[in-house]
Amino acid sequence: MSSLPSAITLRPGVVKDAIVDRLERALGKSTAGASRRDFYDALAIAVREELAERWIATRTRVTQAHVKRVCYLSMEFLLGRSLINALSSFDDRLIDEVREALLGFGHSLEEIAAEEEDPGLGNGGLGRLAACFLDSLATLGYAATGYGIRYDYGIFTQVIGADGAQREVASSWLGMHNFWESGRGGIRYRVRFGGHCRAMRDDKGRVQSEWMDTHDVWAVAYDLLIPGNRSPAVNHLRLWSGRAVEPFKIEDFNHGNYAAAVAEQIDAKNLSRVLYPDDSTPQGKELRFRQQYFCVSASLQDMLAQHLADGRGIDELERAFAIQLNDTHPALAIVELMRLLVDEYHIGWSGAWQMTRRICGYTNHTLLPEALETWPVEMFERLLPRHLQIVYQINRDFLEAVSAKYPNDMDRRRRMSLIAEDGDRRVRMAYLSVVGSHRVNGVAKLHSRLMRETIFSDFAQLWPDRFINVTNGIAVRRWLKQANLGFAALITEKLGSAWENDLEDLERLKWAVDDADFRQRFRAIKRDNKLRLAKTIELLLSQQVNVDALFDVQVKRIHEYKRQLLNVVYVVVRYLRIINNEAPDIVPRVVIIAGKAAPGYLMAKAVIKLINNIAHVINNDPRVGDKLKLCFLPDYDVSLAQEIMPAADLSEQISTAGMEASGTGNMKLSLNGALTIGTLDGANIEIGDAVGAENIFIFGMTAEEVVARRAQGYSPSSIVNSNPELKRAIDTLESGLFTPNNIADSTTVVDRIMSDGEHFLVLADFETYAAAQDRVDALFRDTDEWTRKALINALSMGPFSSDRSIREYADKIWGIKPVI
């Protein structure tokens, strides 16, 4: 019997043949009858096959070398599209030939790539950071696996209604076949909930606990491949999907109980249905808790299974794996690892605890109290009774150590206890993460200092060496090489391609800041990027914008501490200046805002609605013309960000000082040549140090001044009454000019920012913010000097690569070396 010829490998010289081969053999389509989606699918199949070969080779090398691996646990991974990212990781000749081949079929690569939906696996900076880190781990040749949940619908699709309000619609990212993932039906683990515990002595007299009569679900694995840039290494992101152990009960069905027949399958699937279910209800809170345990339990079982399959003993575990907790969401991993070691592998308590602490590291991402998760003891007792016993034992041992160091200090014991005893007893997951990890890191110098001085001050006194800083970074491959083709090509022309894997190589290009021809070429590239974004704005909003205006960008999750309201109040000030003929030569601006509000965060949703209502008035006022446009771009995601970042002139990083952990949007925007207007918060401080104080627009209070201002009492009304322009803007908002159909849409928001003691001090920095914006206008009028400073920003971003971050994690926390 003759066999079919093997598939044509995607290689330079045979790209067109490889695409045709996948169209015909995998999809049963001819080139004449193939749609754009067909071409996308065919190309995706060919690329993924090449990645799979590299992945298998990588896993083989890792297994044979017995190197230490990283398990990166995160509840979200904001990956972005895969096709161009994968193609870009290969030799440049390949992507060039793909472009040429697709043009021969009547399509551009960008058109074909647009057929792909952004994976609905993340929301904001936390998830995007995790994605950048996976990119760097593969690029640098470290053995690593990301672990998360395969959300069916992920984060919601944001739709803006006719009234300007956000509506949440289920994401459809899995609506079409996803060729980038591989279902691993053979890799599944039981995850247990409920039941009860009993303790018995074994034949050696040791107390052994048994967790019994549990309700179990399957966690089924799906893998997404993560290629390294210009590297043979390919790692993977393993995602878990919930399945019922008994998906269909035929007896119930036959008795007419149709809902009961599939109830267990529905409950199991709910564990992987959506990212961050609304937790404003008890059911939503419980689902979040169950999701977090589902993710870490399956991930740790998988880690241990791999370890044993490699022929290594449990006693070698800390030399074989490092676990990193991406914020508090995976904190249950500490307790679950203890349960597995003690109950399943019969390691003694002391040895298991030492092993767990040496394996686990914890990254804290926020100082906000609401983000430092706590879970009711009652919920633990009902859903994870064995884990609550372990938490109690960890806490008992820990408090004994505290008492030994600080005898008779009962208040310190109360403050540091893993169990909050005031009112509803709750388990403090951030404290558990600190106690159960050998390293705790913040994500910017200021954040790390404040973390030690505020929320974890008692722990930092007890263990000063446990707390370190690793400033966040971004994956330059996606945020420059792929997002800004023109600028990337210009850099490569001058430096070669080494900068792609060593961003600090940009330092060698600093001379170009003073080269008139280089500045002119950069300016032309920026204008092309603004033209591209202008077309997207027109497509999304039916709004034309002036590409020669200053593109003023604030794109991030909508939250009061990020102070989108400060931006919007200033937009109203500019609007009133224009219509009152007070600024005839005002610098034209296009103010671009994007981001999602959590479904249960009513004030954030009110802010979105107000922004859109203000935009409707300003953008349709003939007195304004091209002098000012306000554009809220819906459904912000990675793909939209890749259009916005290269087009931005001004980057708004205006959070209340001391509240933004790091920010990575500030890095992406600076890398693409935007100047920052920002507070001394998060990584803005380090960016300012890198670019120079004269090349960044810093305003407002410091973190220490914010604390002092709150302590002395904050009265927004006195600020407003002392600033005529600000008062006019607030009065205009309250008048209902922007919200004639429902004045409360304005007054609800105004009442919040005008309330005494308003926590985020939105108006406290208004005067210095407005003054900084005046400096922005003055500089933008000097086109050449603005370009010069924009280039200084872009070429100073070498330290803000996620490659640098990962090397620091590898050296300071994980103790790992590259395998490739």
Coordinates of N, CA and C in Angstrom, one line a residue, residues 576-672:
L576 N -14.1 74.1 27.4 CA -14.7 75.4 27.7 C -13.8 76.5 27.2
R577 N -12.5 76.3 27.3 CA -11.6 77.3 26.7 C -11.8 77.6 25.3
I578 N -12.1 76.5 24.5 CA -12.3 76.6 23.1 C -13.6 77.3 22.8
I579 N -14.7 76.9 23.4 CA -16.0 77.4 23.0 C -16.1 78.9 23.5
N580 N -15.3 79.2 24.5 CA -15.4 80.6 25.0 C -14.3 81.5 24.4
N581 N -13.6 81.0 23.4 CA -12.6 81.7 22.6 C -11.5 82.2 23.5
E582 N -11.1 81.4 24.4 CA -10.0 81.8 25.4 C -8.7 81.3 24.9
A583 N -8.7 80.4 23.9 CA -7.4 79.8 23.5 C -7.4 79.7 22.0
P584 N -7.3 80.8 21.3 CA -7.4 80.7 19.8 C -6.3 79.8 19.1
D585 N -5.2 79.8 19.7 CA -4.0 79.0 19.2 C -3.8 77.7 19.9
I586 N -4.8 77.2 20.5 CA -4.7 76.0 21.3 C -4.1 74.8 20.5
V587 N -3.3 74.0 21.1 CA -2.8 72.8 20.3 C -3.9 71.8 20.2
P588 N -4.2 71.4 18.9 CA -5.2 70.4 18.7 C -4.9 69.1 19.4
R589 N -5.9 68.4 20.0 CA -5.7 67.2 20.7 C -6.8 66.2 20.3
V590 N -6.3 64.9 20.2 CA -7.2 63.8 20.2 C -7.0 63.0 21.4
V591 N -7.9 63.0 22.3 CA -7.8 62.4 23.6 C -8.4 61.0 23.5
I592 N -7.6 59.9 23.7 CA -8.0 58.6 23.5 C -8.0 57.8 24.8
I593 N -9.1 57.3 25.2 CA -9.3 56.5 26.4 C -9.8 55.2 26.1
A594 N -9.3 54.1 26.7 CA -9.8 52.8 26.5 C -9.6 52.0 27.8
G595 N -10.5 51.0 28.0 CA -10.3 50.1 29.2 C -11.7 49.6 29.6
K596 N -11.7 48.5 30.3 CA -12.9 47.9 30.8 C -13.1 48.1 32.3
A597 N -14.4 48.2 32.7 CA -14.7 48.3 34.1 C -15.2 46.9 34.5
A598 N -14.9 46.5 35.7 CA -15.4 45.2 36.2 C -16.9 45.3 36.3
P599 N -17.6 44.2 35.9 CA -19.1 44.3 35.9 C -19.7 44.8 37.1
G600 N -19.2 44.5 38.3 CA -19.8 44.9 39.6 C -19.2 46.3 40.1
Y601 N -18.4 46.9 39.3 CA -17.8 48.2 39.8 C -18.6 49.3 39.2
L602 N -19.6 49.7 40.0 CA -20.6 50.7 39.4 C -20.0 52.0 39.2
M603 N -19.1 52.5 40.0 CA -18.5 53.8 39.8 C -17.6 53.8 38.5
A604 N -16.9 52.8 38.3 CA -16.1 52.7 37.1 C -17.0 52.7 35.9
K605 N -18.1 52.0 35.9 CA -19.0 52.0 34.8 C -19.6 53.4 34.6
A606 N -19.9 54.1 35.7 CA -20.4 55.4 35.6 C -19.4 56.4 34.9
V607 N -18.1 56.2 35.2 CA -17.1 57.0 34.6 C -17.1 56.7 33.0
I608 N -17.2 55.5 32.6 CA -17.2 55.2 31.2 C -18.4 55.9 30.5
K609 N -19.5 55.8 31.2 CA -20.7 56.4 30.6 C -20.6 57.9 30.5
L610 N -20.0 58.5 31.5 CA -19.8 60.0 31.5 C -18.8 60.4 30.4
I611 N -17.7 59.6 30.2 CA -16.7 59.9 29.2 C -17.4 59.9 27.8
N612 N -18.2 58.9 27.6 CA -18.9 58.8 26.2 C -19.9 59.9 26.0
N613 N -20.6 60.3 27.1 CA -21.5 61.4 27.0 C -20.8 62.7 26.7
I614 N -19.7 62.9 27.4 CA -18.9 64.2 27.1 C -18.4 64.1 25.7
A615 N -17.9 63.0 25.3 CA -17.4 62.8 23.9 C -18.5 63.2 22.9
H616 N -19.7 62.7 23.1 CA -20.8 63.0 22.2 C -21.0 64.5 22.0
V617 N -20.9 65.2 23.1 CA -21.1 66.7 23.0 C -19.9 67.4 22.3
I618 N -18.7 67.1 22.8 CA -17.6 67.7 22.2 C -17.4 67.4 20.8
N619 N -17.5 66.2 20.4 CA -17.2 65.8 19.0 C -18.2 66.3 18.0
N620 N -19.4 66.7 18.5 CA -20.4 67.2 17.6 C -20.6 68.7 17.7
D621 N -19.8 69.4 18.4 CA -19.9 70.8 18.6 C -19.1 71.5 17.5
P622 N -19.8 72.2 16.5 CA -19.1 72.8 15.4 C -18.1 73.9 15.8
R623 N -18.2 74.4 17.0 CA -17.3 75.4 17.5 C -15.9 74.8 17.8
V624 N -15.9 73.5 18.0 CA -14.6 72.9 18.4 C -13.8 72.4 17.2
G625 N -14.5 71.8 16.2 CA -13.8 71.4 15.0 C -12.8 70.4 15.3
D626 N -11.6 70.5 14.7 CA -10.5 69.6 14.9 C -9.6 70.0 16.2
K627 N -10.0 71.0 16.9 CA -9.2 71.4 18.0 C -9.2 70.4 19.2
L628 N -10.3 69.6 19.3 CA -10.4 68.7 20.4 C -11.4 67.6 20.0
K629 N -10.9 66.3 20.2 CA -11.8 65.2 20.0 C -11.5 64.3 21.2
L630 N -12.6 63.7 21.7 CA -12.5 62.7 22.8 C -13.1 61.4 22.3
C631 N -12.2 60.3 22.4 CA -12.6 59.0 21.8 C -12.4 57.9 22.8
F632 N -13.5 57.3 23.2 CA -13.4 56.1 24.0 C -13.5 54.9 23.1
L633 N -12.4 54.1 23.0 CA -12.4 53.0 22.1 C -12.8 51.7 22.8
P634 N -13.9 51.1 22.4 CA -14.5 50.0 23.1 C -13.7 48.7 23.0
D635 N -13.8 47.8 23.9 CA -13.3 46.5 24.0 C -11.8 46.5 23.8
Y636 N -11.1 47.2 24.7 CA -9.7 47.3 24.6 C -9.0 45.9 24.9
D637 N -8.1 45.5 24.0 CA -7.4 44.2 24.1 C -6.0 44.4 23.5
V638 N -5.3 43.3 23.5 CA -3.9 43.4 23.0 C -3.8 43.9 21.6
S639 N -4.6 43.4 20.7 CA -4.6 43.8 19.3 C -4.8 45.3 19.1
L640 N -5.8 45.8 19.9 CA -6.1 47.2 19.8 C -4.9 48.0 20.4
A641 N -4.4 47.5 21.5 CA -3.2 48.2 22.1 C -2.0 48.2 21.1
Q642 N -1.8 47.2 20.3 CA -0.7 47.2 19.4 C -0.9 48.3 18.3
E643 N -2.1 48.8 18.1 CA -2.3 49.9 17.2 C -2.2 51.2 17.9
I644 N -2.6 51.3 19.2 CA -2.6 52.5 19.9 C -1.2 52.9 20.3
M645 N -0.4 52.0 20.9 CA 0.9 52.3 21.4 C 1.8 53.1 20.4
P646 N 2.0 52.6 19.2 CA 2.9 53.2 18.3 C 2.4 54.6 17.8
A647 N 1.1 54.9 18.0 CA 0.5 56.1 17.5 C 0.5 57.2 18.5
A648 N 0.7 56.9 19.8 CA 0.5 57.8 20.9 C 1.7 58.9 20.9
D649 N 1.3 60.1 21.1 CA 2.3 61.2 21.4 C 2.5 61.4 22.9
L650 N 1.4 61.3 23.7 CA 1.4 61.6 25.1 C 0.8 60.4 25.8
S651 N 1.5 59.9 26.9 CA 1.1 58.8 27.7 C 0.7 59.3 29.0
E652 N -0.6 59.1 29.3 CA -1.2 59.5 30.6 C -1.0 58.4 31.7
Q653 N -0.2 58.7 32.7 CA 0.1 57.7 33.8 C -0.1 58.5 35.1
I654 N -1.4 58.7 35.4 CA -1.8 59.8 36.3 C -2.4 59.2 37.6
S655 N -2.1 58.0 38.0 CA -2.6 57.4 39.2 C -2.3 58.2 40.4
T656 N -3.1 58.0 41.5 CA -2.8 58.5 42.8 C -1.5 57.9 43.3
A657 N -0.5 58.8 43.6 CA 0.8 58.3 44.0 C 0.8 57.3 45.1
G658 N 1.5 56.2 44.9 CA 1.6 55.2 45.9 C 0.6 54.0 45.7
M659 N -0.2 54.1 44.6 CA -1.3 53.1 44.4 C -1.1 52.3 43.2
E660 N -0.3 52.7 42.2 CA 0.0 51.9 41.0 C 1.2 51.1 41.3
A661 N 1.1 49.8 41.3 CA 2.3 49.0 41.6 C 3.4 49.2 40.7
S662 N 3.2 49.1 39.4 CA 4.3 49.4 38.5 C 3.7 50.1 37.2
G663 N 2.8 49.4 36.6 CA 2.4 49.9 35.2 C 3.3 49.3 34.2
T664 N 2.8 48.8 33.2 CA 3.6 48.4 32.0 C 3.2 49.1 30.8
G665 N 1.9 49.6 30.8 CA 1.5 50.5 29.7 C 2.4 51.7 29.5
N666 N 2.9 52.2 30.6 CA 3.9 53.3 30.5 C 5.1 52.9 29.8
M667 N 5.6 51.7 30.0 CA 6.8 51.2 29.3 C 6.6 51.0 27.8
K668 N 5.4 50.5 27.5 CA 5.1 50.2 26.0 C 5.0 51.5 25.3
L669 N 4.3 52.5 25.9 CA 4.1 53.8 25.2 C 5.4 54.5 25.1
S670 N 6.3 54.5 26.1 CA 7.6 55.2 26.0 C 8.4 54.5 25.0
L671 N 8.4 53.2 24.9 CA 9.2 52.5 24.0 C 8.9 52.9 22.5
N672 N 7.6 53.2 22.3 CA 7.1 53.6 21.0 C 7.2 55.1 20.8

